Amino acid sequence: MHVMTPTAGALLACTALIACGGGDWESVKIEKQAPAASSVRLEGCVVDGAGRPAARAVQALRPDGQLAGTTVSAADGVFRVDVPARAVLRVESLGPSSDGITLMTGETSLSLGGCLRG
């Protein structure tokens, strides 16, 4: 009677898997990764003190105060601006009692979850 130890069984299983997985190495396709985006589209909205859509200037600033993007919201309050990818930015509206938000961009477009008050 032959008894197989767990180690011998594992070695036999590994050998069988290696033998099955050989294949043709020339058929392996290596895909290049797309280059990282240098800018992303940021979308949001601006409302006035009463919560109504407002046409206001909007700016995106880097932590050092350098301007990273600027635009004006439309009459419906919606704005779109291209800003640097992978950056920490302060996005704010310019107007009476304006506010802003600090965010970090990634590599895809993003939309603010709420409106800037300005």
Short mmCIF file of N, CA, C and O in Angstrom, two decimals:
data_model
loop_
_atom_site.label_atom_id
_atom_site.label_comp_id
_atom_site.label_asym_id
_atom_site.label_seq_id
_atom_site.Cartn_x
_atom_site.Cartn_y
_atom_site.Cartn_z
N MET A 1 0.84 -1.16 0.00
CA MET A 1 0.00 0.00 0.00
C MET A 1 0.89 1.23 0.00
O MET A 1 1.80 1.36 0.79
N HIS A 2 0.60 2.17 -0.89
CA HIS A 2 1.35 3.42 -0.99
C HIS A 2 0.55 4.54 -0.35
O HIS A 2 -0.62 4.71 -0.61
N VAL A 3 1.22 5.30 0.49
CA VAL A 3 0.58 6.42 1.17
C VAL A 3 1.25 7.71 0.67
O VAL A 3 2.47 7.80 0.64
N MET A 4 0.42 8.68 0.28
CA MET A 4 0.96 9.96 -0.19
C MET A 4 0.87 10.98 0.95
O MET A 4 -0.19 11.19 1.51
N THR A 5 1.98 11.59 1.23
CA THR A 5 1.98 12.61 2.28
C THR A 5 1.39 13.91 1.72
O THR A 5 1.35 14.10 0.50
N PRO A 6 0.91 14.80 2.60
CA PRO A 6 0.37 16.08 2.11
C PRO A 6 1.38 16.87 1.28
O PRO A 6 1.04 17.49 0.30
N THR A 7 2.64 16.84 1.66
CA THR A 7 3.67 17.56 0.91
C THR A 7 3.82 16.98 -0.48
O THR A 7 3.91 17.72 -1.47
N ALA A 8 3.84 15.66 -0.58
CA ALA A 8 3.96 15.01 -1.89
C ALA A 8 2.74 15.31 -2.74
O ALA A 8 2.84 15.55 -3.95
N GLY A 9 1.55 15.35 -2.12
CA GLY A 9 0.32 15.67 -2.86
C GLY A 9 0.36 17.09 -3.39
O GLY A 9 -0.04 17.37 -4.54
N ALA A 10 0.84 18.04 -2.57
CA ALA A 10 0.93 19.44 -3.01
C ALA A 10 1.93 19.58 -4.15
O ALA A 10 1.69 20.31 -5.11
N LEU A 11 3.06 18.88 -4.06
CA LEU A 11 4.06 18.91 -5.11
C LEU A 11 3.50 18.34 -6.41
O LEU A 11 3.71 18.91 -7.48
N LEU A 12 2.75 17.26 -6.32
CA LEU A 12 2.14 16.65 -7.50
C LEU A 12 1.12 17.62 -8.13
O LEU A 12 1.09 17.80 -9.35
N ALA A 13 0.31 18.30 -7.30
CA ALA A 13 -0.68 19.25 -7.81
C ALA A 13 0.00 20.43 -8.49
O ALA A 13 -0.42 20.87 -9.57
N CYS A 14 1.06 20.95 -7.90
CA CYS A 14 1.80 22.07 -8.50
C CYS A 14 2.42 21.67 -9.84
O CYS A 14 2.37 22.43 -10.80
N THR A 15 2.97 20.49 -9.88
CA THR A 15 3.58 20.00 -11.12
C THR A 15 2.53 19.87 -12.22
O THR A 15 2.77 20.25 -13.37
N ALA A 16 1.35 19.38 -11.87
CA ALA A 16 0.28 19.24 -12.85
C ALA A 16 -0.18 20.60 -13.35
O ALA A 16 -0.42 20.80 -14.55
N LEU A 17 -0.32 21.57 -12.46
CA LEU A 17 -0.74 22.92 -12.86
C LEU A 17 0.30 23.59 -13.75
O LEU A 17 -0.05 24.26 -14.72
N ILE A 18 1.57 23.40 -13.43
CA ILE A 18 2.63 23.99 -14.25
C ILE A 18 2.60 23.37 -15.65
O ILE A 18 2.73 24.07 -16.64
N ALA A 19 2.41 22.07 -15.72
CA ALA A 19 2.38 21.38 -17.00
C ALA A 19 1.20 21.83 -17.85
O ALA A 19 1.30 21.96 -19.06
N CYS A 20 0.07 22.13 -17.23
CA CYS A 20 -1.12 22.55 -17.97
C CYS A 20 -1.04 24.00 -18.41
O CYS A 20 -1.63 24.38 -19.41
N GLY A 21 -0.31 24.82 -17.69
CA GLY A 21 -0.32 26.25 -17.96
C GLY A 21 0.76 26.73 -18.88
O GLY A 21 0.89 27.94 -19.09
N GLY A 22 1.54 25.88 -19.46
CA GLY A 22 2.66 26.30 -20.30
C GLY A 22 2.23 27.22 -21.42
O GLY A 22 2.40 28.41 -21.38
N GLY A 23 1.65 26.69 -22.44
CA GLY A 23 1.13 27.50 -23.55
C GLY A 23 2.22 28.15 -24.37
O GLY A 23 3.40 27.92 -24.20
N ASP A 24 1.77 28.99 -25.26
CA ASP A 24 2.63 29.69 -26.19
C ASP A 24 2.92 31.09 -25.66
O ASP A 24 2.04 31.94 -25.61
N TRP A 25 4.14 31.36 -25.25
CA TRP A 25 4.48 32.65 -24.66
C TRP A 25 4.36 33.78 -25.66
O TRP A 25 4.15 34.93 -25.30
N GLU A 26 4.48 33.49 -26.96
CA GLU A 26 4.37 34.54 -27.96
C GLU A 26 2.95 35.08 -28.08
O GLU A 26 2.74 36.15 -28.60
N SER A 27 1.97 34.33 -27.58
CA SER A 27 0.59 34.78 -27.70
C SER A 27 0.16 35.68 -26.54
O SER A 27 -0.94 36.19 -26.54
N VAL A 28 1.04 35.88 -25.59
CA VAL A 28 0.72 36.75 -24.46
C VAL A 28 0.76 38.19 -24.93
O VAL A 28 1.74 38.64 -25.51
N LYS A 29 -0.32 38.92 -24.70
CA LYS A 29 -0.40 40.31 -25.14
C LYS A 29 -0.21 41.23 -23.94
O LYS A 29 -0.91 41.13 -22.95
N ILE A 30 0.73 42.12 -24.04
CA ILE A 30 0.98 43.08 -22.98
C ILE A 30 0.47 44.43 -23.47
O ILE A 30 0.93 44.95 -24.48
N GLU A 31 -0.51 44.95 -22.74
CA GLU A 31 -1.09 46.23 -23.14
C GLU A 31 -0.42 47.36 -22.39
O GLU A 31 -0.14 47.26 -21.20
N LYS A 32 -0.18 48.44 -23.11
CA LYS A 32 0.41 49.61 -22.48
C LYS A 32 -0.69 50.36 -21.73
O LYS A 32 -1.83 50.44 -22.18
N GLN A 33 -0.32 50.91 -20.60
CA GLN A 33 -1.26 51.69 -19.81
C GLN A 33 -1.36 53.08 -20.42
O GLN A 33 -0.36 53.66 -20.85
N ALA A 34 -2.58 53.60 -20.49
CA ALA A 34 -2.78 54.94 -21.04
C ALA A 34 -2.05 55.96 -20.19
O ALA A 34 -1.97 55.82 -18.98
N PRO A 35 -1.52 56.99 -20.82
CA PRO A 35 -0.83 58.02 -20.03
C PRO A 35 -1.80 58.71 -19.08
O PRO A 35 -2.98 58.86 -19.38
N ALA A 36 -1.30 59.12 -17.94
CA ALA A 36 -2.13 59.77 -16.94
C ALA A 36 -2.62 61.12 -17.46
O ALA A 36 -1.91 61.82 -18.16
N ALA A 37 -3.85 61.44 -17.11
CA ALA A 37 -4.43 62.72 -17.52
C ALA A 37 -3.71 63.87 -16.83
O ALA A 37 -3.35 63.78 -15.66
N SER A 38 -3.50 64.96 -17.56
CA SER A 38 -2.86 66.12 -16.95
C SER A 38 -3.90 67.10 -16.41
O SER A 38 -3.59 67.93 -15.57
N SER A 39 -5.14 66.99 -16.91
CA SER A 39 -6.21 67.85 -16.39
C SER A 39 -7.51 67.05 -16.36
O SER A 39 -7.66 66.05 -17.05
N VAL A 40 -8.44 67.52 -15.54
CA VAL A 40 -9.75 66.90 -15.43
C VAL A 40 -10.82 68.00 -15.47
O VAL A 40 -10.54 69.16 -15.18
N ARG A 41 -12.02 67.62 -15.83
CA ARG A 41 -13.13 68.57 -15.88
C ARG A 41 -13.83 68.57 -14.53
O ARG A 41 -14.17 67.53 -13.99
N LEU A 42 -13.99 69.76 -13.96
CA LEU A 42 -14.71 69.95 -12.71
C LEU A 42 -16.01 70.66 -13.02
O LEU A 42 -16.02 71.66 -13.74
N GLU A 43 -17.10 70.12 -12.51
CA GLU A 43 -18.43 70.71 -12.73
C GLU A 43 -19.08 70.98 -11.40
O GLU A 43 -18.94 70.21 -10.45
N GLY A 44 -19.79 72.10 -11.32
CA GLY A 44 -20.48 72.45 -10.10
C GLY A 44 -21.51 73.52 -10.36
O GLY A 44 -21.83 73.83 -11.51
N CYS A 45 -22.02 74.11 -9.30
CA CYS A 45 -23.01 75.16 -9.44
C CYS A 45 -22.79 76.22 -8.37
O CYS A 45 -22.13 75.99 -7.36
N VAL A 46 -23.36 77.39 -8.63
CA VAL A 46 -23.26 78.52 -7.71
C VAL A 46 -24.68 79.03 -7.44
O VAL A 46 -25.49 79.14 -8.36
N VAL A 47 -24.98 79.31 -6.17
CA VAL A 47 -26.26 79.91 -5.80
C VAL A 47 -26.00 81.18 -5.01
O VAL A 47 -24.94 81.35 -4.41
N ASP A 48 -26.99 82.07 -5.02
CA ASP A 48 -26.86 83.31 -4.24
C ASP A 48 -27.27 83.05 -2.79
O ASP A 48 -27.57 81.91 -2.41
N GLY A 49 -27.31 84.10 -1.99
CA GLY A 49 -27.64 83.98 -0.58
C GLY A 49 -29.01 83.40 -0.32
O GLY A 49 -29.27 82.80 0.73
N ALA A 50 -29.93 83.53 -1.29
CA ALA A 50 -31.29 83.00 -1.14
C ALA A 50 -31.42 81.59 -1.73
O ALA A 50 -32.51 81.03 -1.73
N GLY A 51 -30.30 81.05 -2.23
CA GLY A 51 -30.34 79.70 -2.78
C GLY A 51 -30.75 79.62 -4.24
O GLY A 51 -30.99 78.54 -4.77
N ARG A 52 -30.83 80.77 -4.93
CA ARG A 52 -31.19 80.79 -6.35
C ARG A 52 -29.93 80.68 -7.19
O ARG A 52 -28.88 81.21 -6.81
N PRO A 53 -30.00 80.03 -8.36
CA PRO A 53 -28.83 79.94 -9.24
C PRO A 53 -28.27 81.33 -9.55
O PRO A 53 -29.03 82.29 -9.71
N ALA A 54 -26.95 81.42 -9.60
CA ALA A 54 -26.31 82.72 -9.82
C ALA A 54 -25.16 82.61 -10.81
O ALA A 54 -24.43 81.62 -10.82
N ALA A 55 -25.04 83.62 -11.66
CA ALA A 55 -23.91 83.72 -12.58
C ALA A 55 -22.78 84.44 -11.83
O ALA A 55 -22.91 85.62 -11.51
N ARG A 56 -21.73 83.72 -11.52
CA ARG A 56 -20.62 84.28 -10.74
C ARG A 56 -19.29 83.75 -11.30
O ARG A 56 -19.22 82.66 -11.86
N ALA A 57 -18.25 84.50 -11.06
CA ALA A 57 -16.89 84.02 -11.37
C ALA A 57 -16.54 82.93 -10.38
O ALA A 57 -16.90 82.98 -9.21
N VAL A 58 -15.84 81.93 -10.87
CA VAL A 58 -15.40 80.80 -10.04
C VAL A 58 -13.91 80.60 -10.31
O VAL A 58 -13.47 80.67 -11.46
N GLN A 59 -13.15 80.37 -9.25
CA GLN A 59 -11.72 80.13 -9.43
C GLN A 59 -11.28 78.90 -8.65
O GLN A 59 -11.88 78.55 -7.64
N ALA A 60 -10.22 78.28 -9.15
CA ALA A 60 -9.59 77.14 -8.48
C ALA A 60 -8.16 77.55 -8.18
O ALA A 60 -7.43 77.98 -9.07
N LEU A 61 -7.78 77.45 -6.91
CA LEU A 61 -6.45 77.86 -6.47
C LEU A 61 -5.67 76.68 -5.90
O LEU A 61 -6.24 75.84 -5.20
N ARG A 62 -4.38 76.65 -6.16
CA ARG A 62 -3.49 75.67 -5.54
C ARG A 62 -3.24 76.11 -4.09
O ARG A 62 -3.48 77.27 -3.75
N PRO A 63 -2.72 75.23 -3.25
CA PRO A 63 -2.44 75.60 -1.85
C PRO A 63 -1.52 76.81 -1.70
O PRO A 63 -1.62 77.56 -0.74
N ASP A 64 -0.64 77.03 -2.69
CA ASP A 64 0.27 78.19 -2.62
C ASP A 64 -0.38 79.47 -3.14
O ASP A 64 0.27 80.51 -3.24
N GLY A 65 -1.67 79.41 -3.51
CA GLY A 65 -2.40 80.58 -4.00
C GLY A 65 -2.34 80.76 -5.50
O GLY A 65 -2.99 81.65 -6.05
N GLN A 66 -1.59 79.92 -6.20
CA GLN A 66 -1.48 80.02 -7.65
C GLN A 66 -2.80 79.64 -8.30
O GLN A 66 -3.42 78.63 -7.94
N LEU A 67 -3.24 80.43 -9.28
CA LEU A 67 -4.48 80.16 -9.99
C LEU A 67 -4.35 78.91 -10.85
O LEU A 67 -3.42 78.78 -11.65
N ALA A 68 -5.26 77.96 -10.67
CA ALA A 68 -5.22 76.71 -11.43
C ALA A 68 -6.33 76.63 -12.48
O ALA A 68 -6.29 75.81 -13.37
N GLY A 69 -7.33 77.48 -12.36
CA GLY A 69 -8.42 77.51 -13.34
C GLY A 69 -9.44 78.56 -12.96
O GLY A 69 -9.60 78.88 -11.77
N THR A 70 -10.10 79.11 -13.96
CA THR A 70 -11.13 80.11 -13.70
C THR A 70 -12.22 80.00 -14.76
O THR A 70 -11.95 79.59 -15.89
N THR A 71 -13.44 80.33 -14.38
CA THR A 71 -14.57 80.30 -15.29
C THR A 71 -15.68 81.16 -14.71
O THR A 71 -15.52 81.75 -13.64
N VAL A 72 -16.80 81.24 -15.40
CA VAL A 72 -17.98 81.95 -14.92
C VAL A 72 -19.16 80.99 -15.02
O VAL A 72 -19.33 80.32 -16.05
N SER A 73 -19.95 80.91 -13.97
CA SER A 73 -21.14 80.05 -14.03
C SER A 73 -22.17 80.70 -14.94
O SER A 73 -22.24 81.92 -15.07
N ALA A 74 -22.98 79.88 -15.56
CA ALA A 74 -24.04 80.36 -16.46
C ALA A 74 -25.21 80.89 -15.64
O ALA A 74 -25.20 80.82 -14.41
N ALA A 75 -26.23 81.39 -16.31
CA ALA A 75 -27.41 81.93 -15.63
C ALA A 75 -28.08 80.88 -14.74
O ALA A 75 -28.69 81.22 -13.73
N ASP A 76 -27.96 79.60 -15.12
CA ASP A 76 -28.55 78.53 -14.30
C ASP A 76 -27.63 78.13 -13.14
O ASP A 76 -27.92 77.18 -12.41
N GLY A 77 -26.50 78.85 -12.98
CA GLY A 77 -25.57 78.59 -11.89
C GLY A 77 -24.53 77.53 -12.16
O GLY A 77 -23.59 77.36 -11.39
N VAL A 78 -24.64 76.80 -13.25
CA VAL A 78 -23.73 75.68 -13.54
C VAL A 78 -22.42 76.20 -14.15
O VAL A 78 -22.43 77.08 -15.00
N PHE A 79 -21.32 75.64 -13.67
CA PHE A 79 -20.01 75.96 -14.24
C PHE A 79 -19.24 74.69 -14.55
O PHE A 79 -19.47 73.64 -13.96
N ARG A 80 -18.34 74.82 -15.50
CA ARG A 80 -17.41 73.74 -15.87
C ARG A 80 -16.05 74.37 -16.09
O ARG A 80 -15.95 75.41 -16.74
N VAL A 81 -15.03 73.74 -15.54
CA VAL A 81 -13.68 74.27 -15.69
C VAL A 81 -12.70 73.10 -15.70
O VAL A 81 -12.89 72.10 -15.00
N ASP A 82 -11.67 73.20 -16.53
CA ASP A 82 -10.60 72.21 -16.54
C ASP A 82 -9.56 72.62 -15.50
O ASP A 82 -9.10 73.77 -15.50
N VAL A 83 -9.22 71.67 -14.63
CA VAL A 83 -8.26 71.92 -13.56
C VAL A 83 -7.20 70.82 -13.59
O VAL A 83 -7.41 69.76 -14.19
N PRO A 84 -6.06 71.03 -12.94
CA PRO A 84 -5.01 70.00 -12.93
C PRO A 84 -5.49 68.69 -12.28
O PRO A 84 -6.22 68.71 -11.30
N ALA A 85 -5.05 67.58 -12.84
CA ALA A 85 -5.33 66.27 -12.26
C ALA A 85 -4.40 66.04 -11.08
O ALA A 85 -3.32 66.63 -11.01
N ARG A 86 -4.83 65.21 -10.15
CA ARG A 86 -4.03 64.83 -8.99
C ARG A 86 -3.50 66.05 -8.23
O ARG A 86 -2.31 66.14 -7.94
N ALA A 87 -4.40 66.99 -7.93
CA ALA A 87 -3.99 68.22 -7.25
C ALA A 87 -4.97 68.56 -6.13
O ALA A 87 -6.15 68.23 -6.21
N VAL A 88 -4.46 69.21 -5.10
CA VAL A 88 -5.31 69.74 -4.04
C VAL A 88 -5.65 71.17 -4.45
O VAL A 88 -4.76 71.96 -4.76
N LEU A 89 -6.95 71.48 -4.49
CA LEU A 89 -7.40 72.79 -4.96
C LEU A 89 -8.44 73.38 -4.03
O LEU A 89 -9.23 72.65 -3.42
N ARG A 90 -8.47 74.68 -3.96
CA ARG A 90 -9.52 75.42 -3.28
C ARG A 90 -10.39 76.02 -4.39
O ARG A 90 -9.92 76.85 -5.18
N VAL A 91 -11.66 75.58 -4.48
CA VAL A 91 -12.58 76.06 -5.50
C VAL A 91 -13.57 76.99 -4.80
O VAL A 91 -14.19 76.61 -3.81
N GLU A 92 -13.67 78.22 -5.33
CA GLU A 92 -14.53 79.20 -4.67
C GLU A 92 -15.19 80.11 -5.69
O GLU A 92 -14.66 80.35 -6.77
N SER A 93 -16.37 80.61 -5.32
CA SER A 93 -17.04 81.60 -6.15
C SER A 93 -16.60 82.98 -5.68
O SER A 93 -16.16 83.15 -4.54
N LEU A 94 -16.69 83.94 -6.56
CA LEU A 94 -16.31 85.30 -6.22
C LEU A 94 -17.56 86.16 -6.22
O LEU A 94 -18.17 86.38 -7.26
N GLY A 95 -17.96 86.57 -5.07
CA GLY A 95 -19.16 87.39 -4.94
C GLY A 95 -19.39 87.71 -3.50
O GLY A 95 -18.63 87.30 -2.62
N PRO A 96 -20.48 88.42 -3.23
CA PRO A 96 -20.78 88.75 -1.83
C PRO A 96 -21.01 87.47 -1.02
O PRO A 96 -21.65 86.54 -1.50
N SER A 97 -20.49 87.46 0.16
CA SER A 97 -20.58 86.30 1.07
C SER A 97 -20.26 84.98 0.38
O SER A 97 -20.97 84.00 0.53
N SER A 98 -19.17 84.98 -0.39
CA SER A 98 -18.81 83.77 -1.13
C SER A 98 -18.17 82.74 -0.21
O SER A 98 -17.66 83.05 0.85
N ASP A 99 -18.24 81.50 -0.64
CA ASP A 99 -17.58 80.42 0.09
C ASP A 99 -16.88 79.52 -0.91
O ASP A 99 -16.88 79.79 -2.11
N GLY A 100 -16.29 78.46 -0.44
CA GLY A 100 -15.58 77.54 -1.32
C GLY A 100 -15.42 76.19 -0.68
O GLY A 100 -15.93 75.92 0.41
N ILE A 101 -14.71 75.35 -1.39
CA ILE A 101 -14.46 73.99 -0.92
C ILE A 101 -13.05 73.60 -1.32
O ILE A 101 -12.58 73.97 -2.39
N THR A 102 -12.37 72.87 -0.46
CA THR A 102 -11.05 72.33 -0.77
C THR A 102 -11.24 70.87 -1.14
O THR A 102 -11.93 70.13 -0.44
N LEU A 103 -10.64 70.48 -2.26
CA LEU A 103 -10.81 69.10 -2.73
C LEU A 103 -9.53 68.62 -3.37
O LEU A 103 -8.63 69.40 -3.65
N MET A 104 -9.47 67.31 -3.58
CA MET A 104 -8.33 66.71 -4.28
C MET A 104 -8.87 66.07 -5.55
O MET A 104 -9.81 65.27 -5.50
N THR A 105 -8.28 66.43 -6.67
CA THR A 105 -8.71 65.86 -7.94
C THR A 105 -8.00 64.54 -8.17
O THR A 105 -6.93 64.29 -7.63
N GLY A 106 -8.61 63.72 -8.99
CA GLY A 106 -8.01 62.44 -9.37
C GLY A 106 -7.62 62.49 -10.84
O GLY A 106 -7.09 63.49 -11.31
N GLU A 107 -7.95 61.42 -11.55
CA GLU A 107 -7.64 61.35 -12.97
C GLU A 107 -8.89 61.30 -13.83
O GLU A 107 -8.80 61.08 -15.03
N THR A 108 -10.06 61.49 -13.22
CA THR A 108 -11.31 61.51 -13.98
C THR A 108 -12.10 62.75 -13.62
O THR A 108 -11.89 63.37 -12.58
N SER A 109 -13.03 63.10 -14.49
CA SER A 109 -13.88 64.27 -14.25
C SER A 109 -14.64 64.11 -12.95
O SER A 109 -14.94 63.00 -12.52
N LEU A 110 -14.97 65.24 -12.32
CA LEU A 110 -15.73 65.16 -11.08
C LEU A 110 -16.75 66.28 -11.02
O LEU A 110 -16.63 67.30 -11.68
N SER A 111 -17.75 66.06 -10.19
CA SER A 111 -18.83 67.01 -10.01
C SER A 111 -18.99 67.27 -8.52
O SER A 111 -18.99 66.33 -7.72
N LEU A 112 -19.13 68.54 -8.17
CA LEU A 112 -19.34 68.89 -6.77
C LEU A 112 -20.70 68.38 -6.32
O LEU A 112 -21.67 68.46 -7.07
N GLY A 113 -20.79 67.89 -5.10
CA GLY A 113 -22.04 67.35 -4.59
C GLY A 113 -23.04 68.43 -4.17
O GLY A 113 -24.21 68.17 -4.01
N GLY A 114 -22.58 69.65 -4.00
CA GLY A 114 -23.45 70.75 -3.62
C GLY A 114 -23.01 72.01 -4.36
O GLY A 114 -22.01 72.02 -5.05
N CYS A 115 -23.77 73.08 -4.18
CA CYS A 115 -23.47 74.33 -4.86
C CYS A 115 -22.62 75.25 -3.98
O CYS A 115 -22.76 75.25 -2.77
N LEU A 116 -21.77 76.01 -4.62
CA LEU A 116 -21.02 77.06 -3.95
C LEU A 116 -21.98 78.22 -3.69
O LEU A 116 -22.82 78.53 -4.54
N ARG A 117 -21.87 78.85 -2.56
CA ARG A 117 -22.70 80.01 -2.26
C ARG A 117 -21.86 81.24 -2.54
O ARG A 117 -20.74 81.35 -2.09
N GLY A 118 -22.43 82.17 -3.34
CA GLY A 118 -21.63 83.31 -3.70
C GLY A 118 -22.35 84.56 -3.97
O GLY A 118 -23.37 84.85 -4.29
#
